[in-house]
Amino acid sequence: EADIYQTPRYLVIGTGKKITLECSQTMGHDKMYWYQQDPGMELHLIHYSYGVNSTEKGDLSSESTVSRIRTEHFPLTLESARPSHTSQYLCASEQANYGYTFGSGTRLTVV
Amino acid sequence: QKEVEQDPGPLSVPEGAIVSLNCTYSNSAFQYFMWYRQYSRKGPELLMYTYSSGNKEDGRFTAQVDKSSKYISLFIRDSQPSDSATYLCAMSARGNNRLAFGKGNQVVVIP
């Protein structure tokens, strides 16, 4: 049973719209991550957080932003969606050195 | 050179065969080694976790780590169609919890 939840699972949205992808975990983990993954392709880290009020950009340049106001919540926002943002977005949390727990992902399509 | 190399080429095997997957890495500080399984349109799930060198067995799955060669392997015995998925290796160093992922290997087990 998943302890990390992502909503929505699927989203189709028009160009220029603002969207927020939600990620919540119930495990009390301090470290959380957002990855972008195109079908059949590798994971790309776009944002991470090591605790409340701590956020960093990842290895892949992204036009998205994140916030971490509560330990359990790590939403990702796109101010103006574009077709190039079409991808799968995966959220993960971690207990130190024991690996990540991933959510089921949000598959975003921007038309 | 990427920190973690994993040949992403798809692998098709008949049911019952042994599946052999491997990754090489360049960072000698890596001490935590993981294998994730990802089904289509799902998030990765932690399959095997190994600390430092050695073997670990869990049912039909065996993970091996050879730190002297900077080489890790995953073996799946008596493969089943339900093992059809993408397998990603991942690793991290002590004190640095960010995982370095391989590109993933797509495995198809043919009934």
PDB file of C-alpha atoms in Angstrom:
ATOM      1  CA  GLU A   1       0.000   0.000   0.000  1.00  0.00           C
ATOM      2  CA  ALA A   2       1.434   3.333  -1.104  1.00  0.00           C
ATOM      3  CA  ASP A   3       2.483   5.767   1.597  1.00  0.00           C
ATOM      4  CA  ILE A   4       3.182   8.488  -0.929  1.00  0.00           C
ATOM      5  CA  TYR A   5       0.353   9.876  -2.974  1.00  0.00           C
ATOM      6  CA  GLN A   6       0.338  11.850  -6.165  1.00  0.00           C
ATOM      7  CA  THR A   7      -2.651  13.583  -7.676  1.00  0.00           C
ATOM      8  CA  PRO A   8      -3.897  13.743 -10.295  1.00  0.00           C
ATOM      9  CA  ARG A   9      -2.809  10.486 -11.949  1.00  0.00           C
ATOM     10  CA  TYR A  10      -3.535  11.863 -15.399  1.00  0.00           C
ATOM     11  CA  LEU A  11      -3.947  15.468 -16.535  1.00  0.00           C
ATOM     12  CA  VAL A  12      -4.608  16.940 -19.958  1.00  0.00           C
ATOM     13  CA  ILE A  13      -4.404  20.711 -20.014  1.00  0.00           C
ATOM     14  CA  GLY A  14      -4.176  23.522 -22.507  1.00  0.00           C
ATOM     15  CA  THR A  15      -1.092  25.587 -23.243  1.00  0.00           C
ATOM     16  CA  GLY A  16      -0.615  28.556 -20.930  1.00  0.00           C
ATOM     17  CA  LYS A  17      -2.544  27.142 -17.994  1.00  0.00           C
ATOM     18  CA  LYS A  18      -1.139  27.095 -14.483  1.00  0.00           C
ATOM     19  CA  ILE A  19      -1.042  23.673 -12.874  1.00  0.00           C
ATOM     20  CA  THR A  20      -0.021  22.204  -9.555  1.00  0.00           C
ATOM     21  CA  LEU A  21       0.906  18.566  -9.144  1.00  0.00           C
ATOM     22  CA  GLU A  22       0.317  17.332  -5.634  1.00  0.00           C
ATOM     23  CA  CYS A  23       2.544  14.991  -3.638  1.00  0.00           C
ATOM     24  CA  SER A  24       1.961  13.915  -0.061  1.00  0.00           C
ATOM     25  CA  GLN A  25       3.630  11.301   2.124  1.00  0.00           C
ATOM     26  CA  THR A  26       2.600   9.908   5.469  1.00  0.00           C
ATOM     27  CA  MET A  27       5.960   8.476   6.525  1.00  0.00           C
ATOM     28  CA  GLY A  28       7.418  11.613   8.095  1.00  0.00           C
ATOM     29  CA  HIS A  29      10.370  11.615   5.706  1.00  0.00           C
ATOM     30  CA  ASP A  30      12.382  14.808   5.573  1.00  0.00           C
ATOM     31  CA  LYS A  31      13.807  14.258   2.095  1.00  0.00           C
ATOM     32  CA  MET A  32      11.565  14.496  -0.942  1.00  0.00           C
ATOM     33  CA  TYR A  33      12.242  14.577  -4.667  1.00  0.00           C
ATOM     34  CA  TRP A  34      10.578  15.319  -8.005  1.00  0.00           C
ATOM     35  CA  TYR A  35      11.677  13.443 -11.113  1.00  0.00           C
ATOM     36  CA  GLN A  36      10.651  13.814 -14.725  1.00  0.00           C
ATOM     37  CA  GLN A  37      10.536  10.692 -16.871  1.00  0.00           C
ATOM     38  CA  ASP A  38       9.573  10.407 -20.529  1.00  0.00           C
ATOM     39  CA  PRO A  39       8.223   7.006 -21.667  1.00  0.00           C
ATOM     40  CA  GLY A  40      10.990   4.428 -21.741  1.00  0.00           C
ATOM     41  CA  MET A  41      13.553   6.982 -20.732  1.00  0.00           C
ATOM     42  CA  GLU A  42      15.690   7.589 -17.678  1.00  0.00           C
ATOM     43  CA  LEU A  43      14.736   9.537 -14.571  1.00  0.00           C
ATOM     44  CA  HIS A  44      15.750  13.201 -14.403  1.00  0.00           C
ATOM     45  CA  LEU A  45      15.860  14.965 -11.032  1.00  0.00           C
ATOM     46  CA  ILE A  46      14.179  18.378 -11.284  1.00  0.00           C
ATOM     47  CA  HIS A  47      13.733  19.422  -7.638  1.00  0.00           C
ATOM     48  CA  TYR A  48      14.479  18.163  -4.162  1.00  0.00           C
ATOM     49  CA  SER A  49      13.951  19.160  -0.561  1.00  0.00           C
ATOM     50  CA  TYR A  50      15.740  18.101   2.589  1.00  0.00           C
ATOM     51  CA  GLY A  51      13.141  19.535   4.936  1.00  0.00           C
ATOM     52  CA  VAL A  52      10.604  22.258   5.576  1.00  0.00           C
ATOM     53  CA  ASN A  53      11.442  25.545   3.826  1.00  0.00           C
ATOM     54  CA  SER A  54      14.345  23.877   2.007  1.00  0.00           C
ATOM     55  CA  THR A  55      14.158  23.405  -1.761  1.00  0.00           C
ATOM     56  CA  GLU A  56      16.822  22.989  -4.438  1.00  0.00           C
ATOM     57  CA  LYS A  57      16.888  22.627  -8.194  1.00  0.00           C
ATOM     58  CA  GLY A  58      17.952  19.284  -9.537  1.00  0.00           C
ATOM     59  CA  ASP A  59      20.145  18.196 -12.400  1.00  0.00           C
ATOM     60  CA  LEU A  60      17.630  18.872 -15.160  1.00  0.00           C
ATOM     61  CA  SER A  61      16.671  22.463 -15.836  1.00  0.00           C
ATOM     62  CA  SER A  62      12.966  22.884 -15.301  1.00  0.00           C
ATOM     63  CA  GLU A  63      10.542  25.780 -15.530  1.00  0.00           C
ATOM     64  CA  SER A  64       8.607  24.391 -12.597  1.00  0.00           C
ATOM     65  CA  THR A  65       8.786  25.517  -8.978  1.00  0.00           C
ATOM     66  CA  VAL A  66       8.237  23.682  -5.720  1.00  0.00           C
ATOM     67  CA  SER A  67       7.442  24.533  -2.130  1.00  0.00           C
ATOM     68  CA  ARG A  68       7.843  22.685   1.172  1.00  0.00           C
ATOM     69  CA  ILE A  69       5.754  24.342   3.846  1.00  0.00           C
ATOM     70  CA  ARG A  70       4.874  21.094   5.598  1.00  0.00           C
ATOM     71  CA  THR A  71       6.946  17.939   5.935  1.00  0.00           C
ATOM     72  CA  GLU A  72       4.317  15.763   4.313  1.00  0.00           C
ATOM     73  CA  HIS A  73       3.526  17.980   1.331  1.00  0.00           C
ATOM     74  CA  PHE A  74       5.752  18.807  -1.675  1.00  0.00           C
ATOM     75  CA  PRO A  75       3.723  20.297  -4.542  1.00  0.00           C
ATOM     76  CA  LEU A  76       5.164  21.140  -7.955  1.00  0.00           C
ATOM     77  CA  THR A  77       3.798  24.097  -9.946  1.00  0.00           C
ATOM     78  CA  LEU A  78       4.025  25.046 -13.607  1.00  0.00           C
ATOM     79  CA  GLU A  79       3.007  28.699 -14.036  1.00  0.00           C
ATOM     80  CA  SER A  80       2.402  28.407 -17.774  1.00  0.00           C
ATOM     81  CA  ALA A  81       2.225  24.919 -19.221  1.00  0.00           C
ATOM     82  CA  ARG A  82       3.694  24.227 -22.663  1.00  0.00           C
ATOM     83  CA  PRO A  83       3.622  21.104 -24.863  1.00  0.00           C
ATOM     84  CA  SER A  84       7.318  20.550 -24.007  1.00  0.00           C
ATOM     85  CA  HIS A  85       6.192  19.919 -20.409  1.00  0.00           C
ATOM     86  CA  THR A  86       4.350  16.785 -21.505  1.00  0.00           C
ATOM     87  CA  SER A  87       5.903  13.980 -19.459  1.00  0.00           C
ATOM     88  CA  GLN A  88       5.473  11.779 -16.417  1.00  0.00           C
ATOM     89  CA  TYR A  89       6.284  13.424 -13.095  1.00  0.00           C
ATOM     90  CA  LEU A  90       7.308  11.194 -10.203  1.00  0.00           C
ATOM     91  CA  CYS A  91       7.518  12.224  -6.566  1.00  0.00           C
ATOM     92  CA  ALA A  92       9.614  10.310  -4.043  1.00  0.00           C
ATOM     93  CA  SER A  93      10.537  10.472  -0.387  1.00  0.00           C
ATOM     94  CA  GLU A  94      13.388   8.886   1.487  1.00  0.00           C
ATOM     95  CA  GLN A  95      14.380   7.546   4.856  1.00  0.00           C
ATOM     96  CA  ALA A  96      18.119   8.083   5.091  1.00  0.00           C
ATOM     97  CA  ASN A  97      20.109   5.614   2.979  1.00  0.00           C
ATOM     98  CA  TYR A  98      17.234   3.135   2.733  1.00  0.00           C
ATOM     99  CA  GLY A  99      16.176   4.048  -0.756  1.00  0.00           C
ATOM    100  CA  TYR A 100      13.331   6.063  -2.143  1.00  0.00           C
ATOM    101  CA  THR A 101       9.624   5.381  -2.026  1.00  0.00           C
ATOM    102  CA  PHE A 102       8.011   6.616  -5.216  1.00  0.00           C
ATOM    103  CA  GLY A 103       4.470   7.685  -5.901  1.00  0.00           C
ATOM    104  CA  SER A 104       2.539   6.334  -8.867  1.00  0.00           C
ATOM    105  CA  GLY A 105       3.261   9.453 -10.875  1.00  0.00           C
ATOM    106  CA  THR A 106       1.282  12.099 -12.717  1.00  0.00           C
ATOM    107  CA  ARG A 107       1.140  11.754 -16.465  1.00  0.00           C
ATOM    108  CA  LEU A 108       0.824  15.276 -17.844  1.00  0.00           C
ATOM    109  CA  THR A 109      -0.200  16.101 -21.399  1.00  0.00           C
ATOM    110  CA  VAL A 110      -0.174  19.726 -22.527  1.00  0.00           C
ATOM    111  CA  VAL A 111      -2.092  20.358 -25.730  1.00  0.00           C
TER     112      VAL A 111
ATOM    113  CA  GLN B   1      31.320   9.700 -18.161  1.00  0.00           C
ATOM    114  CA  LYS B   2      28.063   9.203 -16.289  1.00  0.00           C
ATOM    115  CA  GLU B   3      28.301   8.091 -12.678  1.00  0.00           C
ATOM    116  CA  VAL B   4      26.160   5.010 -13.369  1.00  0.00           C
ATOM    117  CA  GLU B   5      26.110   3.101 -16.643  1.00  0.00           C
ATOM    118  CA  GLN B   6      23.317   0.674 -17.453  1.00  0.00           C
ATOM    119  CA  ASP B   7      22.821  -0.661 -20.939  1.00  0.00           C
ATOM    120  CA  PRO B   8      19.164   0.185 -21.640  1.00  0.00           C
ATOM    121  CA  GLY B   9      18.798  -2.323 -24.481  1.00  0.00           C
ATOM    122  CA  PRO B  10      15.532  -4.305 -24.169  1.00  0.00           C
ATOM    123  CA  LEU B  11      15.934  -7.897 -23.043  1.00  0.00           C
ATOM    124  CA  SER B  12      13.500 -10.635 -24.072  1.00  0.00           C
ATOM    125  CA  VAL B  13      13.696 -14.059 -22.442  1.00  0.00           C
ATOM    126  CA  PRO B  14      11.457 -17.139 -22.410  1.00  0.00           C
ATOM    127  CA  GLU B  15       9.553 -17.942 -19.261  1.00  0.00           C
ATOM    128  CA  GLY B  16      11.695 -19.884 -16.800  1.00  0.00           C
ATOM    129  CA  ALA B  17      15.001 -18.441 -18.005  1.00  0.00           C
ATOM    130  CA  ILE B  18      17.489 -16.619 -15.812  1.00  0.00           C
ATOM    131  CA  VAL B  19      17.574 -12.870 -16.322  1.00  0.00           C
ATOM    132  CA  SER B  20      20.910 -11.168 -15.734  1.00  0.00           C
ATOM    133  CA  LEU B  21      21.151  -7.387 -15.437  1.00  0.00           C
ATOM    134  CA  ASN B  22      24.119  -5.256 -14.493  1.00  0.00           C
ATOM    135  CA  CYS B  23      25.391  -1.749 -13.913  1.00  0.00           C
ATOM    136  CA  THR B  24      28.822  -0.230 -13.645  1.00  0.00           C
ATOM    137  CA  TYR B  25      29.714   2.909 -11.772  1.00  0.00           C
ATOM    138  CA  SER B  26      32.611   5.292 -11.428  1.00  0.00           C
ATOM    139  CA  ASN B  27      32.226   6.763  -7.924  1.00  0.00           C
ATOM    140  CA  SER B  28      34.193   4.653  -5.444  1.00  0.00           C
ATOM    141  CA  ALA B  29      32.339   6.368  -2.565  1.00  0.00           C
ATOM    142  CA  PHE B  30      29.099   4.552  -3.398  1.00  0.00           C
ATOM    143  CA  GLN B  31      28.170   2.162  -0.597  1.00  0.00           C
ATOM    144  CA  TYR B  32      24.403   1.712  -0.902  1.00  0.00           C
ATOM    145  CA  PHE B  33      23.142  -0.207  -3.923  1.00  0.00           C
ATOM    146  CA  MET B  34      19.577  -0.733  -4.985  1.00  0.00           C
ATOM    147  CA  TRP B  35      17.496  -2.237  -7.731  1.00  0.00           C
ATOM    148  CA  TYR B  36      14.100  -0.800  -8.562  1.00  0.00           C
ATOM    149  CA  ARG B  37      11.380  -2.414 -10.651  1.00  0.00           C
ATOM    150  CA  GLN B  38       9.056  -0.190 -12.646  1.00  0.00           C
ATOM    151  CA  TYR B  39       5.932  -1.451 -14.342  1.00  0.00           C
ATOM    152  CA  SER B  40       4.520   0.493 -17.236  1.00  0.00           C
ATOM    153  CA  ARG B  41       2.809   3.729 -16.176  1.00  0.00           C
ATOM    154  CA  LYS B  42       3.774   3.193 -12.522  1.00  0.00           C
ATOM    155  CA  GLY B  43       6.426   4.608 -10.205  1.00  0.00           C
ATOM    156  CA  PRO B  44       9.558   2.563  -9.454  1.00  0.00           C
ATOM    157  CA  GLU B  45       9.393   0.253  -6.448  1.00  0.00           C
ATOM    158  CA  LEU B  46      12.371  -0.832  -4.386  1.00  0.00           C
ATOM    159  CA  LEU B  47      13.193  -4.451  -5.182  1.00  0.00           C
ATOM    160  CA  MET B  48      16.593  -5.128  -3.631  1.00  0.00           C
ATOM    161  CA  TYR B  49      18.827  -3.176  -1.268  1.00  0.00           C
ATOM    162  CA  THR B  50      22.465  -3.983  -0.548  1.00  0.00           C
ATOM    163  CA  TYR B  51      25.031  -2.267   1.601  1.00  0.00           C
ATOM    164  CA  SER B  52      28.665  -2.488   0.479  1.00  0.00           C
ATOM    165  CA  SER B  53      29.930  -5.633  -1.239  1.00  0.00           C
ATOM    166  CA  GLY B  54      28.460  -9.090  -1.291  1.00  0.00           C
ATOM    167  CA  ASN B  55      25.359 -10.984  -2.293  1.00  0.00           C
ATOM    168  CA  LYS B  56      21.784 -10.731  -1.181  1.00  0.00           C
ATOM    169  CA  GLU B  57      19.043 -13.174  -2.036  1.00  0.00           C
ATOM    170  CA  ASP B  58      15.296 -12.688  -1.797  1.00  0.00           C
ATOM    171  CA  GLY B  59      13.222 -15.448  -3.300  1.00  0.00           C
ATOM    172  CA  ARG B  60      13.958 -15.628  -7.011  1.00  0.00           C
ATOM    173  CA  PHE B  61      16.045 -12.434  -6.918  1.00  0.00           C
ATOM    174  CA  THR B  62      19.759 -12.174  -6.196  1.00  0.00           C
ATOM    175  CA  ALA B  63      21.702  -8.930  -6.026  1.00  0.00           C
ATOM    176  CA  GLN B  64      25.480  -8.907  -6.215  1.00  0.00           C
ATOM    177  CA  VAL B  65      27.887  -6.061  -5.554  1.00  0.00           C
ATOM    178  CA  ASP B  66      31.558  -6.133  -6.501  1.00  0.00           C
ATOM    179  CA  LYS B  67      33.035  -2.868  -5.252  1.00  0.00           C
ATOM    180  CA  SER B  68      36.527  -3.725  -6.474  1.00  0.00           C
ATOM    181  CA  SER B  69      35.216  -3.829 -10.040  1.00  0.00           C
ATOM    182  CA  LYS B  70      32.541  -1.150  -9.476  1.00  0.00           C
ATOM    183  CA  TYR B  71      29.970  -3.575 -10.844  1.00  0.00           C
ATOM    184  CA  ILE B  72      26.563  -4.643  -9.580  1.00  0.00           C
ATOM    185  CA  SER B  73      24.235  -7.334 -10.862  1.00  0.00           C
ATOM    186  CA  LEU B  74      20.682  -8.515 -10.485  1.00  0.00           C
ATOM    187  CA  PHE B  75      19.667 -12.077 -11.292  1.00  0.00           C
ATOM    188  CA  ILE B  76      16.093 -13.262 -11.646  1.00  0.00           C
ATOM    189  CA  ARG B  77      15.677 -17.040 -11.547  1.00  0.00           C
ATOM    190  CA  ASP B  78      12.735 -18.904 -13.029  1.00  0.00           C
ATOM    191  CA  SER B  79      11.522 -15.720 -14.688  1.00  0.00           C
ATOM    192  CA  GLN B  80       7.771 -15.185 -14.963  1.00  0.00           C
ATOM    193  CA  PRO B  81       5.704 -13.008 -17.316  1.00  0.00           C
ATOM    194  CA  SER B  82       4.903 -10.880 -14.246  1.00  0.00           C
ATOM    195  CA  ASP B  83       8.616  -9.993 -14.094  1.00  0.00           C
ATOM    196  CA  SER B  84       8.208  -8.041 -17.339  1.00  0.00           C
ATOM    197  CA  ALA B  85       9.137  -4.502 -16.313  1.00  0.00           C
ATOM    198  CA  THR B  86      11.941  -1.978 -16.419  1.00  0.00           C
ATOM    199  CA  TYR B  87      14.693  -2.519 -13.868  1.00  0.00           C
ATOM    200  CA  LEU B  88      16.742   0.435 -12.674  1.00  0.00           C
ATOM    201  CA  CYS B  89      19.915   0.276 -10.639  1.00  0.00           C
ATOM    202  CA  ALA B  90      20.580   3.050  -8.141  1.00  0.00           C
ATOM    203  CA  MET B  91      23.304   3.854  -5.674  1.00  0.00           C
ATOM    204  CA  SER B  92      24.464   6.475  -3.200  1.00  0.00           C
ATOM    205  CA  ALA B  93      27.356   7.370  -0.967  1.00  0.00           C
ATOM    206  CA  ARG B  94      27.338   7.656   2.813  1.00  0.00           C
ATOM    207  CA  GLY B  95      26.186  11.102   3.858  1.00  0.00           C
ATOM    208  CA  ASN B  96      24.922  11.937   0.368  1.00  0.00           C
ATOM    209  CA  ASN B  97      21.431  10.601   0.091  1.00  0.00           C
ATOM    210  CA  ARG B  98      20.768  11.571  -3.480  1.00  0.00           C
ATOM    211  CA  LEU B  99      20.557   8.433  -5.543  1.00  0.00           C
ATOM    212  CA  ALA B 100      22.350   8.097  -8.845  1.00  0.00           C
ATOM    213  CA  PHE B 101      20.173   6.063 -11.210  1.00  0.00           C
ATOM    214  CA  GLY B 102      20.980   3.980 -14.246  1.00  0.00           C
ATOM    215  CA  LYS B 103      18.893   4.419 -17.387  1.00  0.00           C
ATOM    216  CA  GLY B 104      16.945   1.225 -16.762  1.00  0.00           C
ATOM    217  CA  ASN B 105      16.665  -2.119 -18.572  1.00  0.00           C
ATOM    218  CA  GLN B 106      13.366  -3.154 -20.114  1.00  0.00           C
ATOM    219  CA  VAL B 107      12.805  -6.879 -19.554  1.00  0.00           C
ATOM    220  CA  VAL B 108      10.132  -8.893 -21.363  1.00  0.00           C
ATOM    221  CA  VAL B 109       9.449 -12.467 -20.247  1.00  0.00           C
ATOM    222  CA  ILE B 110       7.689 -14.385 -22.996  1.00  0.00           C
ATOM    223  CA  PRO B 111       5.221 -17.079 -21.880  1.00  0.00           C
TER     224      PRO B 111
END
